[in-house]
PDB file of N, CA and C in Angstrom:
ATOM      1  N   MET L  13      83.492  27.755  21.697  1.00 71.00           N
ATOM      2  CA  MET L  13      82.691  26.974  20.786  1.00 71.00           C
ATOM      3  C   MET L  13      81.852  25.959  21.550  1.00 71.00           C
ATOM      4  N   THR L  14      80.705  25.687  21.005  1.00 89.00           N
ATOM      5  CA  THR L  14      79.788  24.740  21.604  1.00 89.00           C
ATOM      6  C   THR L  14      79.794  23.446  20.804  1.00 89.00           C
ATOM      7  N   MET L  15      79.856  22.329  21.505  1.00 94.00           N
ATOM      8  CA  MET L  15      79.756  21.025  20.852  1.00 94.00           C
ATOM      9  C   MET L  15      78.275  20.646  20.794  1.00 94.00           C
ATOM     10  N   ILE L  16      77.802  20.272  19.616  1.00 97.00           N
ATOM     11  CA  ILE L  16      76.414  19.866  19.425  1.00 97.00           C
ATOM     12  C   ILE L  16      76.397  18.391  19.070  1.00 97.00           C
ATOM     13  N   LYS L  17      75.650  17.613  19.839  1.00 97.00           N
ATOM     14  CA  LYS L  17      75.522  16.173  19.609  1.00 97.00           C
ATOM     15  C   LYS L  17      74.443  15.938  18.559  1.00 97.00           C
ATOM     16  N   LEU L  18      74.803  15.198  17.481  1.00 98.00           N
ATOM     17  CA  LEU L  18      73.849  14.980  16.401  1.00 98.00           C
ATOM     18  C   LEU L  18      73.239  13.580  16.419  1.00 98.00           C
ATOM     19  N   ILE L  19      74.030  12.549  16.121  1.00 98.00           N
ATOM     20  CA  ILE L  19      73.475  11.197  15.993  1.00 98.00           C
ATOM     21  C   ILE L  19      74.483  10.163  16.467  1.00 98.00           C
ATOM     22  N   ASN L  20      73.972   8.960  16.710  1.00 98.00           N
ATOM     23  CA  ASN L  20      74.846   7.805  16.875  1.00 98.00           C
ATOM     24  C   ASN L  20      75.354   7.461  15.477  1.00 98.00           C
ATOM     25  N   ILE L  21      76.642   7.247  15.328  1.00 97.00           N
ATOM     26  CA  ILE L  21      77.209   7.035  13.994  1.00 97.00           C
ATOM     27  C   ILE L  21      76.680   5.775  13.316  1.00 97.00           C
ATOM     28  N   ASN L  22      76.096   4.867  14.081  1.00 96.00           N
ATOM     29  CA  ASN L  22      75.528   3.649  13.497  1.00 96.00           C
ATOM     30  C   ASN L  22      74.159   3.885  12.854  1.00 96.00           C
ATOM     31  N   GLU L  23      73.605   5.097  13.009  1.00 97.00           N
ATOM     32  CA  GLU L  23      72.290   5.415  12.445  1.00 97.00           C
ATOM     33  C   GLU L  23      72.335   5.715  10.952  1.00 97.00           C
ATOM     34  N   ILE L  24      73.525   5.892  10.401  1.00 98.00           N
ATOM     35  CA  ILE L  24      73.630   6.253   8.988  1.00 98.00           C
ATOM     36  C   ILE L  24      74.535   5.265   8.264  1.00 98.00           C
ATOM     37  N   GLY L  25      74.070   4.845   7.102  1.00 97.00           N
ATOM     38  CA  GLY L  25      74.837   3.898   6.302  1.00 97.00           C
ATOM     39  C   GLY L  25      75.815   4.608   5.390  1.00 97.00           C
ATOM     40  N   ASN L  26      76.744   3.844   4.861  1.00 97.00           N
ATOM     41  CA  ASN L  26      77.732   4.389   3.940  1.00 97.00           C
ATOM     42  C   ASN L  26      77.044   4.840   2.652  1.00 97.00           C
ATOM     43  N   ASP L  27      77.517   5.940   2.082  1.00 96.00           N
ATOM     44  CA  ASP L  27      76.960   6.530   0.860  1.00 96.00           C
ATOM     45  C   ASP L  27      75.494   6.903   1.019  1.00 96.00           C
ATOM     46  N   ASP L  28      75.173   7.412   2.196  1.00 98.00           N
ATOM     47  CA  ASP L  28      73.814   7.846   2.502  1.00 98.00           C
ATOM     48  C   ASP L  28      73.872   9.208   3.192  1.00 98.00           C
ATOM     49  N   MET L  29      72.727   9.871   3.258  1.00 98.00           N
ATOM     50  CA  MET L  29      72.628  11.135   3.986  1.00 98.00           C
ATOM     51  C   MET L  29      71.297  11.195   4.705  1.00 98.00           C
ATOM     52  N   MET L  30      71.241  12.056   5.699  1.00 98.00           N
ATOM     53  CA  MET L  30      70.013  12.233   6.459  1.00 98.00           C
ATOM     54  C   MET L  30      69.970  13.647   7.028  1.00 98.00           C
ATOM     55  N   GLN L  31      68.757  14.086   7.320  1.00 98.00           N
ATOM     56  CA  GLN L  31      68.571  15.370   7.982  1.00 98.00           C
ATOM     57  C   GLN L  31      68.507  15.133   9.481  1.00 98.00           C
ATOM     58  N   VAL L  32      69.221  15.960  10.232  1.00 98.00           N
ATOM     59  CA  VAL L  32      69.194  15.909  11.689  1.00 98.00           C
ATOM     60  C   VAL L  32      68.818  17.297  12.176  1.00 98.00           C
ATOM     61  N   SER L  33      67.798  17.373  13.021  1.00 98.00           N
ATOM     62  CA  SER L  33      67.337  18.651  13.560  1.00 98.00           C
ATOM     63  C   SER L  33      67.694  18.760  15.035  1.00 98.00           C
ATOM     64  N   VAL L  34      68.357  19.852  15.387  1.00 97.00           N
ATOM     65  CA  VAL L  34      68.717  20.138  16.778  1.00 97.00           C
ATOM     66  C   VAL L  34      68.413  21.607  17.025  1.00 97.00           C
ATOM     67  N   ASP L  35      67.597  21.871  18.037  1.00 94.00           N
ATOM     68  CA  ASP L  35      67.244  23.250  18.403  1.00 94.00           C
ATOM     69  C   ASP L  35      66.799  24.079  17.200  1.00 94.00           C
ATOM     70  N   ASN L  36      65.859  23.537  16.431  1.00 95.00           N
ATOM     71  CA  ASN L  36      65.278  24.211  15.267  1.00 95.00           C
ATOM     72  C   ASN L  36      66.278  24.497  14.154  1.00 95.00           C
ATOM     73  N   GLN L  37      67.408  23.829  14.170  1.00 96.00           N
ATOM     74  CA  GLN L  37      68.402  23.950  13.096  1.00 96.00           C
ATOM     75  C   GLN L  37      68.512  22.606  12.387  1.00 96.00           C
ATOM     76  N   ASN L  38      68.411  22.617  11.053  1.00 98.00           N
ATOM     77  CA  ASN L  38      68.523  21.385  10.273  1.00 98.00           C
ATOM     78  C   ASN L  38      69.925  21.238   9.701  1.00 98.00           C
ATOM     79  N   TYR L  39      70.476  20.054   9.885  1.00 98.00           N
ATOM     80  CA  TYR L  39      71.808  19.728   9.382  1.00 98.00           C
ATOM     81  C   TYR L  39      71.707  18.574   8.397  1.00 98.00           C
ATOM     82  N   LEU L  40      72.569  18.587   7.393  1.00 98.00           N
ATOM     83  CA  LEU L  40      72.726  17.461   6.495  1.00 98.00           C
ATOM     84  C   LEU L  40      73.917  16.661   7.011  1.00 98.00           C
ATOM     85  N   VAL L  41      73.684  15.378   7.293  1.00 98.00           N
ATOM     86  CA  VAL L  41      74.760  14.479   7.700  1.00 98.00           C
ATOM     87  C   VAL L  41      74.900  13.445   6.594  1.00 98.00           C
ATOM     88  N   ALA L  42      76.104  13.326   6.054  1.00 98.00           N
ATOM     89  CA  ALA L  42      76.374  12.359   4.995  1.00 98.00           C
ATOM     90  C   ALA L  42      77.562  11.491   5.396  1.00 98.00           C
ATOM     91  N   LYS L  43      77.498  10.231   4.989  1.00 98.00           N
ATOM     92  CA  LYS L  43      78.604   9.306   5.231  1.00 98.00           C
ATOM     93  C   LYS L  43      79.062   8.774   3.883  1.00 98.00           C
ATOM     94  N   ILE L  44      80.276   9.150   3.496  1.00 97.00           N
ATOM     95  CA  ILE L  44      80.841   8.766   2.209  1.00 97.00           C
ATOM     96  C   ILE L  44      82.174   8.068   2.473  1.00 97.00           C
ATOM     97  N   ASN L  45      82.297   6.830   2.008  1.00 96.00           N
ATOM     98  CA  ASN L  45      83.528   6.059   2.214  1.00 96.00           C
ATOM     99  C   ASN L  45      83.976   6.085   3.677  1.00 96.00           C
ATOM    100  N   ASP L  46      83.016   5.878   4.571  1.00 95.00           N
ATOM    101  CA  ASP L  46      83.252   5.833   6.021  1.00 95.00           C
ATOM    102  C   ASP L  46      83.683   7.162   6.627  1.00 95.00           C
ATOM    103  N   THR L  47      83.549   8.255   5.897  1.00 97.00           N
ATOM    104  CA  THR L  47      83.843   9.586   6.426  1.00 97.00           C
ATOM    105  C   THR L  47      82.533  10.335   6.591  1.00 97.00           C
ATOM    106  N   LEU L  48      82.359  10.986   7.739  1.00 98.00           N
ATOM    107  CA  LEU L  48      81.136  11.743   8.015  1.00 98.00           C
ATOM    108  C   LEU L  48      81.341  13.222   7.697  1.00 98.00           C
ATOM    109  N   TYR L  49      80.351  13.794   7.034  1.00 98.00           N
ATOM    110  CA  TYR L  49      80.344  15.210   6.681  1.00 98.00           C
ATOM    111  C   TYR L  49      79.066  15.828   7.233  1.00 98.00           C
ATOM    112  N   VAL L  50      79.172  17.067   7.699  1.00 98.00           N
ATOM    113  CA  VAL L  50      77.994  17.791   8.178  1.00 98.00           C
ATOM    114  C   VAL L  50      78.009  19.184   7.562  1.00 98.00           C
ATOM    115  N   THR L  51      76.863  19.556   6.982  1.00 98.00           N
ATOM    116  CA  THR L  51      76.687  20.889   6.410  1.00 98.00           C
ATOM    117  C   THR L  51      75.322  21.410   6.836  1.00 98.00           C
ATOM    118  N   GLU L  52      75.082  22.685   6.530  1.00 98.00           N
ATOM    119  CA  GLU L  52      73.716  23.164   6.672  1.00 98.00           C
ATOM    120  C   GLU L  52      72.880  22.436   5.634  1.00 98.00           C
ATOM    121  N   ASP L  53      71.576  22.353   5.849  1.00 98.00           N
ATOM    122  CA  ASP L  53      70.720  21.559   4.961  1.00 98.00           C
ATOM    123  C   ASP L  53      69.912  22.411   3.989  1.00 98.00           C
ATOM    124  N   MET L  54      70.215  23.695   3.888  1.00 97.00           N
ATOM    125  CA  MET L  54      69.433  24.573   3.028  1.00 97.00           C
ATOM    126  C   MET L  54      70.292  25.082   1.874  1.00 97.00           C
ATOM    127  N   CYS L  55      69.781  24.949   0.673  1.00 97.00           N
ATOM    128  CA  CYS L  55      70.460  25.496  -0.498  1.00 97.00           C
ATOM    129  C   CYS L  55      70.578  27.009  -0.350  1.00 97.00           C
ATOM    130  N   THR L  56      71.707  27.565  -0.773  1.00 97.00           N
ATOM    131  CA  THR L  56      71.910  29.010  -0.649  1.00 97.00           C
ATOM    132  C   THR L  56      71.287  29.794  -1.798  1.00 97.00           C
ATOM    133  N   HIS L  57      70.840  29.091  -2.828  1.00 95.00           N
ATOM    134  CA  HIS L  57      70.210  29.773  -3.964  1.00 95.00           C
ATOM    135  C   HIS L  57      68.732  30.031  -3.707  1.00 95.00           C
ATOM    136  N   GLU L  58      68.040  29.014  -3.222  1.00 91.00           N
ATOM    137  CA  GLU L  58      66.615  29.132  -2.954  1.00 91.00           C
ATOM    138  C   GLU L  58      66.269  28.117  -1.878  1.00 91.00           C
ATOM    139  N   ASP L  59      65.244  28.389  -1.107  1.00 91.00           N
ATOM    140  CA  ASP L  59      64.909  27.523   0.032  1.00 91.00           C
ATOM    141  C   ASP L  59      64.541  26.114  -0.428  1.00 91.00           C
ATOM    142  N   ALA L  60      65.500  25.228  -0.317  1.00 97.00           N
ATOM    143  CA  ALA L  60      65.288  23.816  -0.636  1.00 97.00           C
ATOM    144  C   ALA L  60      66.204  22.998   0.269  1.00 97.00           C
ATOM    145  N   GLU L  61      65.636  21.967   0.889  1.00 98.00           N
ATOM    146  CA  GLU L  61      66.439  21.105   1.745  1.00 98.00           C
ATOM    147  C   GLU L  61      67.307  20.201   0.874  1.00 98.00           C
ATOM    148  N   LEU L  62      68.608  20.273   1.088  1.00 98.00           N
ATOM    149  CA  LEU L  62      69.540  19.492   0.281  1.00 98.00           C
ATOM    150  C   LEU L  62      69.377  17.999   0.500  1.00 98.00           C
ATOM    151  N   THR L  63      68.890  17.596   1.671  1.00 98.00           N
ATOM    152  CA  THR L  63      68.676  16.172   1.933  1.00 98.00           C
ATOM    153  C   THR L  63      67.562  15.594   1.064  1.00 98.00           C
ATOM    154  N   MET L  64      66.801  16.443   0.385  1.00 98.00           N
ATOM    155  CA  MET L  64      65.794  15.967  -0.558  1.00 98.00           C
ATOM    156  C   MET L  64      66.405  15.740  -1.942  1.00 98.00           C
ATOM    157  N   GLY L  65      67.679  16.097  -2.101  1.00 98.00           N
ATOM    158  CA  GLY L  65      68.386  15.900  -3.362  1.00 98.00           C
ATOM    159  C   GLY L  65      69.073  14.546  -3.385  1.00 98.00           C
ATOM    160  N   CYS L  66      70.212  14.484  -4.039  1.00 97.00           N
ATOM    161  CA  CYS L  66      70.928  13.209  -4.129  1.00 97.00           C
ATOM    162  C   CYS L  66      72.433  13.427  -3.983  1.00 97.00           C
ATOM    163  N   LEU L  67      73.106  12.351  -3.601  1.00 98.00           N
ATOM    164  CA  LEU L  67      74.552  12.379  -3.443  1.00 98.00           C
ATOM    165  C   LEU L  67      75.232  11.892  -4.714  1.00 98.00           C
ATOM    166  N   ASP L  68      76.398  12.458  -4.980  1.00 97.00           N
ATOM    167  CA  ASP L  68      77.281  11.999  -6.057  1.00 97.00           C
ATOM    168  C   ASP L  68      78.694  12.097  -5.498  1.00 97.00           C
ATOM    169  N   GLY L  69      79.130  11.028  -4.862  1.00 97.00           N
ATOM    170  CA  GLY L  69      80.410  11.075  -4.149  1.00 97.00           C
ATOM    171  C   GLY L  69      80.314  12.060  -3.013  1.00 97.00           C
ATOM    172  N   THR L  70      81.237  13.014  -2.961  1.00 98.00           N
ATOM    173  CA  THR L  70      81.213  14.015  -1.886  1.00 98.00           C
ATOM    174  C   THR L  70      80.509  15.293  -2.334  1.00 98.00           C
ATOM    175  N   LYS L  71      79.583  15.147  -3.291  1.00 98.00           N
ATOM    176  CA  LYS L  71      78.775  16.281  -3.734  1.00 98.00           C
ATOM    177  C   LYS L  71      77.309  15.980  -3.441  1.00 98.00           C
ATOM    178  N   VAL L  72      76.561  17.032  -3.127  1.00 98.00           N
ATOM    179  CA  VAL L  72      75.119  16.891  -2.956  1.00 98.00           C
ATOM    180  C   VAL L  72      74.440  17.807  -3.964  1.00 98.00           C
ATOM    181  N   LYS L  73      73.373  17.285  -4.575  1.00 98.00           N
ATOM    182  CA  LYS L  73      72.641  18.022  -5.606  1.00 98.00           C
ATOM    183  C   LYS L  73      71.359  18.586  -5.029  1.00 98.00           C
ATOM    184  N   CYS L  74      71.144  19.865  -5.235  1.00 98.00           N
ATOM    185  CA  CYS L  74      69.904  20.510  -4.801  1.00 98.00           C
ATOM    186  C   CYS L  74      68.737  19.979  -5.631  1.00 98.00           C
ATOM    187  N   PRO L  75      67.620  19.643  -4.963  1.00 97.00           N
ATOM    188  CA  PRO L  75      66.483  19.074  -5.692  1.00 97.00           C
ATOM    189  C   PRO L  75      65.721  20.078  -6.553  1.00 97.00           C
ATOM    190  N   LEU L  76      65.905  21.381  -6.337  1.00 96.00           N
ATOM    191  CA  LEU L  76      65.128  22.363  -7.100  1.00 96.00           C
ATOM    192  C   LEU L  76      65.745  22.722  -8.442  1.00 96.00           C
ATOM    193  N   HIS L  77      66.969  23.210  -8.420  1.00 94.00           N
ATOM    194  CA  HIS L  77      67.560  23.724  -9.654  1.00 94.00           C
ATOM    195  C   HIS L  77      68.855  23.031 -10.048  1.00 94.00           C
ATOM    196  N   GLY L  78      69.237  21.976  -9.333  1.00 96.00           N
ATOM    197  CA  GLY L  78      70.350  21.145  -9.768  1.00 96.00           C
ATOM    198  C   GLY L  78      71.747  21.602  -9.407  1.00 96.00           C
ATOM    199  N   SER L  79      71.867  22.629  -8.583  1.00 97.00           N
ATOM    200  CA  SER L  79      73.208  23.039  -8.159  1.00 97.00           C
ATOM    201  C   SER L  79      73.843  21.952  -7.300  1.00 97.00           C
ATOM    202  N   TYR L  80      75.140  21.752  -7.495  1.00 98.00           N
ATOM    203  CA  TYR L  80      75.898  20.824  -6.666  1.00 98.00           C
ATOM    204  C   TYR L  80      76.742  21.601  -5.668  1.00 98.00           C
ATOM    205  N   PHE L  81      76.870  21.037  -4.472  1.00 98.00           N
ATOM    206  CA  PHE L  81      77.729  21.596  -3.433  1.00 98.00           C
ATOM    207  C   PHE L  81      78.718  20.529  -3.002  1.00 98.00           C
ATOM    208  N   ASP L  82      79.958  20.949  -2.760  1.00 98.00           N
ATOM    209  CA  ASP L  82      80.997  20.058  -2.270  1.00 98.00           C
ATOM    210  C   ASP L  82      80.834  19.913  -0.761  1.00 98.00           C
ATOM    211  N   LEU L  83      80.631  18.685  -0.285  1.00 98.00           N
ATOM    212  CA  LEU L  83      80.433  18.455   1.147  1.00 98.00           C
ATOM    213  C   LEU L  83      81.698  18.716   1.965  1.00 98.00           C
ATOM    214  N   THR L  84      82.862  18.661   1.335  1.00 98.00           N
ATOM    215  CA  THR L  84      84.102  18.864   2.078  1.00 98.00           C
ATOM    216  C   THR L  84      84.388  20.337   2.337  1.00 98.00           C
ATOM    217  N   SER L  85      83.976  21.187   1.415  1.00 98.00           N
ATOM    218  CA  SER L  85      84.282  22.617   1.533  1.00 98.00           C
ATOM    219  C   SER L  85      83.050  23.512   1.581  1.00 98.00           C
ATOM    220  N   GLY L  86      81.908  23.000   1.116  1.00 98.00           N
ATOM    221  CA  GLY L  86      80.691  23.802   1.034  1.00 98.00           C
ATOM    222  C   GLY L  86      80.556  24.585  -0.260  1.00 98.00           C
ATOM    223  N   VAL L  87      81.580  24.579  -1.099  1.00 98.00           N
ATOM    224  CA  VAL L  87      81.597  25.382  -2.320  1.00 98.00           C
ATOM    225  C   VAL L  87      80.461  24.982  -3.266  1.00 98.00           C
ATOM    226  N   ALA L  88      79.804  25.999  -3.819  1.00 98.00           N
ATOM    227  CA  ALA L  88      78.800  25.774  -4.864  1.00 98.00           C
ATOM    228  C   ALA L  88      79.561  25.489  -6.152  1.00 98.00           C
ATOM    229  N   LEU L  89      79.300  24.344  -6.763  1.00 98.00           N
ATOM    230  CA  LEU L  89      80.081  23.894  -7.910  1.00 98.00           C
ATOM    231  C   LEU L  89      79.515  24.309  -9.254  1.00 98.00           C
ATOM    232  N   ASN L  90      78.259  24.709  -9.293  1.00 96.00           N
ATOM    233  CA  ASN L  90      77.674  25.168 -10.549  1.00 96.00           C
ATOM    234  C   ASN L  90      76.477  26.060 -10.247  1.00 96.00           C
ATOM    235  N   GLU L  91      76.097  26.825 -11.264  1.00 96.00           N
ATOM    236  CA  GLU L  91      74.946  27.724 -11.129  1.00 96.00           C
ATOM    237  C   GLU L  91      73.655  26.924 -11.112  1.00 96.00           C
ATOM    238  N   PRO L  92      72.583  27.453 -10.577  1.00 97.00           N
ATOM    239  CA  PRO L  92      72.434  28.855 -10.228  1.00 97.00           C
ATOM    240  C   PRO L  92      73.001  29.235  -8.855  1.00 97.00           C
ATOM    241  N   ALA L  93      73.348  28.276  -8.006  1.00 96.00           N
ATOM    242  CA  ALA L  93      73.908  28.630  -6.693  1.00 96.00           C
ATOM    243  C   ALA L  93      75.323  29.178  -6.862  1.00 96.00           C
ATOM    244  N   GLU L  94      75.637  30.208  -6.098  1.00 97.00           N
ATOM    245  CA  GLU L  94      76.968  30.801  -6.116  1.00 97.00           C
ATOM    246  C   GLU L  94      77.573  30.878  -4.721  1.00 97.00           C
ATOM    247  N   VAL L  95      76.726  30.969  -3.711  1.00 98.00           N
ATOM    248  CA  VAL L  95      77.178  31.113  -2.323  1.00 98.00           C
ATOM    249  C   VAL L  95      77.378  29.731  -1.713  1.00 98.00           C
ATOM    250  N   PRO L  96      78.502  29.502  -1.032  1.00 98.00           N
ATOM    251  CA  PRO L  96      78.727  28.182  -0.427  1.00 98.00           C
ATOM    252  C   PRO L  96      77.777  27.906   0.733  1.00 98.00           C
ATOM    253  N   ILE L  97      77.601  26.620   1.033  1.00 98.00           N
ATOM    254  CA  ILE L  97      76.865  26.227   2.232  1.00 98.00           C
ATOM    255  C   ILE L  97      77.862  26.125   3.385  1.00 98.00           C
ATOM    256  N   LYS L  98      77.369  26.256   4.587  1.00 98.00           N
ATOM    257  CA  LYS L  98      78.225  26.165   5.770  1.00 98.00           C
ATOM    258  C   LYS L  98      78.567  24.699   6.035  1.00 98.00           C
ATOM    259  N   THR L  99      79.825  24.446   6.326  1.00 98.00           N
ATOM    260  CA  THR L  99      80.266  23.115   6.717  1.00 98.00           C
ATOM    261  C   THR L  99      80.691  23.168   8.184  1.00 98.00           C
ATOM    262  N   TYR L 100      80.684  22.016   8.829  1.00 98.00           N
ATOM    263  CA  TYR L 100      81.006  21.941  10.250  1.00 98.00           C
ATOM    264  C   TYR L 100      82.129  20.951  10.495  1.00 98.00           C
ATOM    265  N   LYS L 101      83.000  21.303  11.425  1.00 97.00           N
ATOM    266  CA  LYS L 101      84.047  20.388  11.875  1.00 97.00           C
ATOM    267  C   LYS L 101      83.378  19.332  12.751  1.00 97.00           C
ATOM    268  N   THR L 102      83.712  18.057  12.495  1.00 97.00           N
ATOM    269  CA  THR L 102      83.077  16.961  13.218  1.00 97.00           C
ATOM    270  C   THR L 102      84.062  16.267  14.148  1.00 97.00           C
ATOM    271  N   SER L 103      83.493  15.622  15.158  1.00 97.00           N
ATOM    272  CA  SER L 103      84.263  14.734  16.028  1.00 97.00           C
ATOM    273  C   SER L 103      83.344  13.612  16.476  1.00 97.00           C
ATOM    274  N   ILE L 104      83.957  12.490  16.835  1.00 97.00           N
ATOM    275  CA  ILE L 104      83.194  11.326  17.284  1.00 97.00           C
ATOM    276  C   ILE L 104      83.676  10.967  18.688  1.00 97.00           C
ATOM    277  N   LYS L 105      82.700  10.846  19.591  1.00 97.00           N
ATOM    278  CA  LYS L 105      82.988  10.441  20.962  1.00 97.00           C
ATOM    279  C   LYS L 105      81.939   9.435  21.392  1.00 97.00           C
ATOM    280  N   ASN L 106      82.403   8.273  21.849  1.00 97.00           N
ATOM    281  CA  ASN L 106      81.496   7.209  22.299  1.00 97.00           C
ATOM    282  C   ASN L 106      80.432   6.881  21.257  1.00 97.00           C
ATOM    283  N   ASN L 107      80.840   6.791  19.993  1.00 97.00           N
ATOM    284  CA  ASN L 107      79.963   6.465  18.865  1.00 97.00           C
ATOM    285  C   ASN L 107      78.939   7.541  18.530  1.00 97.00           C
ATOM    286  N   PHE L 108      79.092   8.740  19.069  1.00 98.00           N
ATOM    287  CA  PHE L 108      78.187   9.831  18.731  1.00 98.00           C
ATOM    288  C   PHE L 108      78.928  10.893  17.930  1.00 98.00           C
ATOM    289  N   LEU L 109      78.254  11.428  16.918  1.00 98.00           N
ATOM    290  CA  LEU L 109      78.790  12.469  16.075  1.00 98.00           C
ATOM    291  C   LEU L 109      78.488  13.825  16.688  1.00 98.00           C
ATOM    292  N   TYR L 110      79.516  14.647  16.789  1.00 98.00           N
ATOM    293  CA  TYR L 110      79.388  16.000  17.309  1.00 98.00           C
ATOM    294  C   TYR L 110      79.920  16.976  16.277  1.00 98.00           C
ATOM    295  N   ILE L 111      79.394  18.206  16.331  1.00 97.00           N
ATOM    296  CA  ILE L 111      79.950  19.293  15.521  1.00 97.00           C
ATOM    297  C   ILE L 111      80.312  20.444  16.436  1.00 97.00           C
ATOM    298  N   ASP L 112      81.265  21.256  15.976  1.00 90.00           N
ATOM    299  CA  ASP L 112      81.601  22.506  16.650  1.00 90.00           C
ATOM    300  C   ASP L 112      80.764  23.582  16.025  1.00 90.00           C
ATOM    301  N   ASP L 113      80.072  24.348  16.850  1.00 79.00           N
ATOM    302  CA  ASP L 113      79.274  25.432  16.311  1.00 79.00           C
ATOM    303  C   ASP L 113      79.722  26.757  16.900  1.00 79.00           C
TER     304      ASP L 113
END
């Protein structure tokens, strides 16, 4: 597995999310109750960046058709999306967020 360095953990506030691009791949990074979550940033129903949507606790809402995804598991919680988004295992080293890819 390859470790991918994303951001300094101080770059994101609590209950916020941001898009991070590394090697032409976009990731959604969210910080909820001091816990960091990383998922792919593309809705599985239709091409829409999830970071353009909104957070509701540990759920993110797609800006196009309103599907919610669970940031902890990637599961699509309502239609029209049915396929889960990819989630990543995270680690923090020297204040930097890394994912296993």
